[in-house]
Structure formats: structure tokens, C-alpha cells
PDB file of C-alpha atoms in Angstrom:
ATOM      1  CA  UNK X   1      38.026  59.890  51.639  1.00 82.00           C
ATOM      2  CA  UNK X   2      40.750  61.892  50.828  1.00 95.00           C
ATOM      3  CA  UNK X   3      41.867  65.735  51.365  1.00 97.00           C
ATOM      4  CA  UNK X   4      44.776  67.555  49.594  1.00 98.00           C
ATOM      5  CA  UNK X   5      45.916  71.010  51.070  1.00 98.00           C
ATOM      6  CA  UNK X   6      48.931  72.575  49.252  1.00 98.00           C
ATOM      7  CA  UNK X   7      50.637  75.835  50.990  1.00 98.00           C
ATOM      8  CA  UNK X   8      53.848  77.840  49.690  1.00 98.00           C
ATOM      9  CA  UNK X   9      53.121  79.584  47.300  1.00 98.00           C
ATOM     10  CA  UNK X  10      54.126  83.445  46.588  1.00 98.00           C
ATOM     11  CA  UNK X  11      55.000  85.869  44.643  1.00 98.00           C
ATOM     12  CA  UNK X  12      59.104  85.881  43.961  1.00 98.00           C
ATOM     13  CA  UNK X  13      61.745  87.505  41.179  1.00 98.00           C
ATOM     14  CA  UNK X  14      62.687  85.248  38.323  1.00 98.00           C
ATOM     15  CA  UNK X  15      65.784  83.183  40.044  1.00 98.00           C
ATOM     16  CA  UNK X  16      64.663  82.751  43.535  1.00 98.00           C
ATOM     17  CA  UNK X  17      62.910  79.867  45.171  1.00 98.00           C
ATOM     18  CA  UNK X  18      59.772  78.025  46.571  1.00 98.00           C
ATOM     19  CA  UNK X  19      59.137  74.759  47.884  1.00 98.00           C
ATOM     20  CA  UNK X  20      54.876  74.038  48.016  1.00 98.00           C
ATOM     21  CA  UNK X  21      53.874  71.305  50.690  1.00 98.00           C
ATOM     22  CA  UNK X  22      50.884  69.592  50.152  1.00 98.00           C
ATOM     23  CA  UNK X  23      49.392  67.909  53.280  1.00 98.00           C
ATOM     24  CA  UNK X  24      47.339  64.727  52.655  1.00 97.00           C
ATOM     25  CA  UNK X  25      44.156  64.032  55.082  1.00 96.00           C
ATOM     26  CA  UNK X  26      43.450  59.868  54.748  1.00 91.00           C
ATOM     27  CA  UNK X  27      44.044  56.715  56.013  1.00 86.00           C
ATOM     28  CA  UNK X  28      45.997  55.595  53.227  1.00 93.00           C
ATOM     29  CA  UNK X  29      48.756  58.077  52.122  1.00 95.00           C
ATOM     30  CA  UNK X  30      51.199  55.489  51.438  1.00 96.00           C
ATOM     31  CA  UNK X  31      49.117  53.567  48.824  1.00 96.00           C
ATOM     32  CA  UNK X  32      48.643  56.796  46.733  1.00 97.00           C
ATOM     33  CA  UNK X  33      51.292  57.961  43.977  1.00 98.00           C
ATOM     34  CA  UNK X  34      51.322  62.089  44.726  1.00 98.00           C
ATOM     35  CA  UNK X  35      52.067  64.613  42.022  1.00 98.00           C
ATOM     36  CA  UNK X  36      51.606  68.611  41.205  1.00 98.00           C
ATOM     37  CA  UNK X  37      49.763  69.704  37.935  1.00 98.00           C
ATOM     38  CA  UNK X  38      49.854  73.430  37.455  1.00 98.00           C
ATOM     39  CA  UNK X  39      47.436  75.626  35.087  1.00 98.00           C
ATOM     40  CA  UNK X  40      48.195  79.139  34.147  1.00 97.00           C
ATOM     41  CA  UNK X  41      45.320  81.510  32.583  1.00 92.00           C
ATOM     42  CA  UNK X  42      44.889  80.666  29.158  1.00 93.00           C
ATOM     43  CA  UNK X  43      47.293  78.153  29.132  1.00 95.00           C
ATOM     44  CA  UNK X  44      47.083  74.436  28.715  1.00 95.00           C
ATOM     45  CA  UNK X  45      47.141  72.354  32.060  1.00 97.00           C
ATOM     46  CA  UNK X  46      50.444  70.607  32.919  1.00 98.00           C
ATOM     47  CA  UNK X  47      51.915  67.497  34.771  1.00 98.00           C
ATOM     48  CA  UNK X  48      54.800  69.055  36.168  1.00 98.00           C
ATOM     49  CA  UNK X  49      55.982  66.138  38.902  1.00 98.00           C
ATOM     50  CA  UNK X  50      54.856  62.939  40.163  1.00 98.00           C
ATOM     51  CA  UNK X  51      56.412  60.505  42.773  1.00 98.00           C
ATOM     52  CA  UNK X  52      55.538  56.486  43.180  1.00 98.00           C
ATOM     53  CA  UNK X  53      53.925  55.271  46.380  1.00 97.00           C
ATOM     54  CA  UNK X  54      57.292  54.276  47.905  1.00 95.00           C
ATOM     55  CA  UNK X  55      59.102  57.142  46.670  1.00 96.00           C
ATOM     56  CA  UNK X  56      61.596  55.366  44.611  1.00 97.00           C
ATOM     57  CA  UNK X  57      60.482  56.590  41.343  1.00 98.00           C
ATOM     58  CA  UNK X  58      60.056  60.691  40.207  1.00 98.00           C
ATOM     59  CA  UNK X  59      59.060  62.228  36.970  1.00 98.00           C
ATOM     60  CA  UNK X  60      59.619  65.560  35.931  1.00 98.00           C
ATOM     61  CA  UNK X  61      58.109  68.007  32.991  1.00 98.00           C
ATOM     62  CA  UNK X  62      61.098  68.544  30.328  1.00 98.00           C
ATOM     63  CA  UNK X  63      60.998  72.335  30.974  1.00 98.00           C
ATOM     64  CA  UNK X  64      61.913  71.962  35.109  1.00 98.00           C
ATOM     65  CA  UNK X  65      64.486  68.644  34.922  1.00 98.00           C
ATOM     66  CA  UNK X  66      67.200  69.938  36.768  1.00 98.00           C
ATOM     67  CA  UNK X  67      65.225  73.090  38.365  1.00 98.00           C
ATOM     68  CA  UNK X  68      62.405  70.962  40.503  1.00 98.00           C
ATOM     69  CA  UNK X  69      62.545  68.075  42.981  1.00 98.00           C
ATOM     70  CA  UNK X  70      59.712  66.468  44.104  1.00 98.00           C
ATOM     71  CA  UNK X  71      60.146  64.388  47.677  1.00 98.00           C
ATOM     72  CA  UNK X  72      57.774  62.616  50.083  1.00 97.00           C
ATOM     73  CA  UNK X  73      57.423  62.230  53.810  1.00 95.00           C
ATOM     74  CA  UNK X  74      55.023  59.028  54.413  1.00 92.00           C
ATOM     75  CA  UNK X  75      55.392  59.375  58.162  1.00 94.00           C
ATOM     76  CA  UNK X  76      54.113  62.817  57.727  1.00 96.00           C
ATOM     77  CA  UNK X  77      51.856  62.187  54.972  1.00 96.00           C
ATOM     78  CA  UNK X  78      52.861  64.955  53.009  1.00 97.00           C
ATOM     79  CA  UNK X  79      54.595  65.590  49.649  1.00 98.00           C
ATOM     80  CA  UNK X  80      57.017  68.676  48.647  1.00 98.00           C
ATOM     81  CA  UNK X  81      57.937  70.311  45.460  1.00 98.00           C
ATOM     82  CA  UNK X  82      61.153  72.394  45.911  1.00 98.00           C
ATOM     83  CA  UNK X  83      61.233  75.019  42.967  1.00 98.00           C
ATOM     84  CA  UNK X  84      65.181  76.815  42.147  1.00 98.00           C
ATOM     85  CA  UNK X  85      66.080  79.055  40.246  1.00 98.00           C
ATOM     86  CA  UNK X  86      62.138  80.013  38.637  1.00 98.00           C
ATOM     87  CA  UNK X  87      61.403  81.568  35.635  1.00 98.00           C
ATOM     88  CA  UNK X  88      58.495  83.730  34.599  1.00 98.00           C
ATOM     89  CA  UNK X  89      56.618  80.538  32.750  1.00 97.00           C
ATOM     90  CA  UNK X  90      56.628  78.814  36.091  1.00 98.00           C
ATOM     91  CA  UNK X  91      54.037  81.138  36.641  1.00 98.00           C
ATOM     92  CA  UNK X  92      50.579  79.287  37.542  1.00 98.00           C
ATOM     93  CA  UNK X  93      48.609  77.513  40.361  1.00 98.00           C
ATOM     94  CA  UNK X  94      49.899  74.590  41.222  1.00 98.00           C
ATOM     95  CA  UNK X  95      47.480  71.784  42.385  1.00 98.00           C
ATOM     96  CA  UNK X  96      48.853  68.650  44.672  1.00 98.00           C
ATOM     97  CA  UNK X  97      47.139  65.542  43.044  1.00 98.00           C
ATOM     98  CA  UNK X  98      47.087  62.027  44.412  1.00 97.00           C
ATOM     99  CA  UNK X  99      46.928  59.034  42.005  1.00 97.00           C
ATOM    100  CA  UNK X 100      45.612  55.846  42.987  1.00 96.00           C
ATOM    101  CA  UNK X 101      47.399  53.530  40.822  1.00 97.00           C
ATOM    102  CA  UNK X 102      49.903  54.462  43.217  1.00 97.00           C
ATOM    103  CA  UNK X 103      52.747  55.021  40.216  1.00 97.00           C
ATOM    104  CA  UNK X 104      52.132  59.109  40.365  1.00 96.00           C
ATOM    105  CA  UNK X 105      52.625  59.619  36.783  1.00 97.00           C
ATOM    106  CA  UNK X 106      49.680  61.627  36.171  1.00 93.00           C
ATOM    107  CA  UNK X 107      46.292  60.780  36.847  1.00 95.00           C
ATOM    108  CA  UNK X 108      44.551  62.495  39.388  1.00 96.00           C
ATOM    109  CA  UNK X 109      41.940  61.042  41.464  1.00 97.00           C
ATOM    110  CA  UNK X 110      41.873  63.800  44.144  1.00 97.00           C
ATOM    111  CA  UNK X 111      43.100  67.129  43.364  1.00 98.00           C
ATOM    112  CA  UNK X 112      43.839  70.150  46.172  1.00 98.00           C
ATOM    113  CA  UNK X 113      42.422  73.586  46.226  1.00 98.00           C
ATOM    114  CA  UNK X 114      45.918  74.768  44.479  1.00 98.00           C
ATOM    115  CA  UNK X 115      48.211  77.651  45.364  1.00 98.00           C
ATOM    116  CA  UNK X 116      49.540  80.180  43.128  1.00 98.00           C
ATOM    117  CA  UNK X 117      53.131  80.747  42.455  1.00 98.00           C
ATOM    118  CA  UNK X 118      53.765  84.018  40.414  1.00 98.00           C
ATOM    119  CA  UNK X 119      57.535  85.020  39.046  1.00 98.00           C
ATOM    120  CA  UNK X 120      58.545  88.360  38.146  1.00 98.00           C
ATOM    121  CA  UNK X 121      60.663  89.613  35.816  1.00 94.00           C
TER     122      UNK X 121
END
């Protein structure tokens, strides 16, 4: 069994930042590649990170390389997305997914209740 709870969201100016935490509630957080989709009304959904089990490998969306970083904490079983310098098509709620291939490229086995992240122009 396995619980996602993501926190951090808000409502910020276009340029500013956020970083989401999603918490993971298991016995196995270590096995699981982690990763943040985010959906916008009326928009299409999006893989915007992922993160390998070990941490060693991170993938990014073209439109935030260089904006987001995604990072894990296995001894806290917990995975972060820090978000600089946001634009107004960042705008969306962004679910914390957990992939058990364990490569966190994508698939999402387990997804979070999501938390919404609006920019302002």
C-alpha cells in the first residue's frame, strides 16, 4: 500500500518561486521511481519531472530544463520539486506520482491528491 501527499503549492507572480514536497506513506519508498505530472483545465496532462529509485538519474519536460529540479530524500521518504523563476503556463495542479519500475520516467502507479500552483501575471 502506498500513500502520496504533496504540499506547497500557492498562488505567486510570474518570476517567483515554489518548491512542492510530496510525502510518501510505505514500506518501500526506495524501490519506487517518484515523479510530478501536472494538469491544467482544458489542457493536456503533462510529465513534468521524474527521478530513478537511487536518485542518480532526473528527467525534465523541455519547457522547465533549467527552471525545475527535482531531488529526493530516501531517509525521509519524500521527494521535492523546486520551481524558479515560474511563468503563467506553469499554472496547474501538480500531482506527486510514484512509478514502480523504479526508473521514474513516467508511469504512475500511485498518484497524490495534487496541489495547485497558480502564477500571475
Amino acid at each position: 500500500q502506498v500513500q502520496l501527499a504533496e504540499s506547497g503549492g500557492g498562488l505567486v507572480q510570474a518570476g517567483d518561486s515554489l518548491r512542492l514536497t510530496c510525502a510518501f506513506s510505505g514500506r518501500t519508498f526506495g524501490t519506487y521511481g517518484m515523479g510530478w505530472i501536472r494538469q491544467a483545465p482544458g489542457k493536456e496532462r503533462e510529465f513534468v519531472s521524474g527521478i530513478s529509485r537511487d536518485g542518480d538519474n532526473a528527467y525534465y519536460l523541455d519547457s522547465v530544463k533549467g527552471r525545475f529540479t527535482i531531488s529526493r530524500d530516501n531517509a525521509k521518504d519524500a521527494v521535492y520539486l523546486q520551481m524558479n523563476n515560474l511563468k503563467v503556463e506553469d499554472t496547474a495542479t501538480y500531482y506527486c506520482v510514484a512509478d514502480g519500475t523504479g526508473r521514474g520516467t513516467g508511469r504512475s502507479d500511485y498518484w497524490g491528491q495534487g496541489t495547485r500552483v497558480t502564477v500571475s501575471s
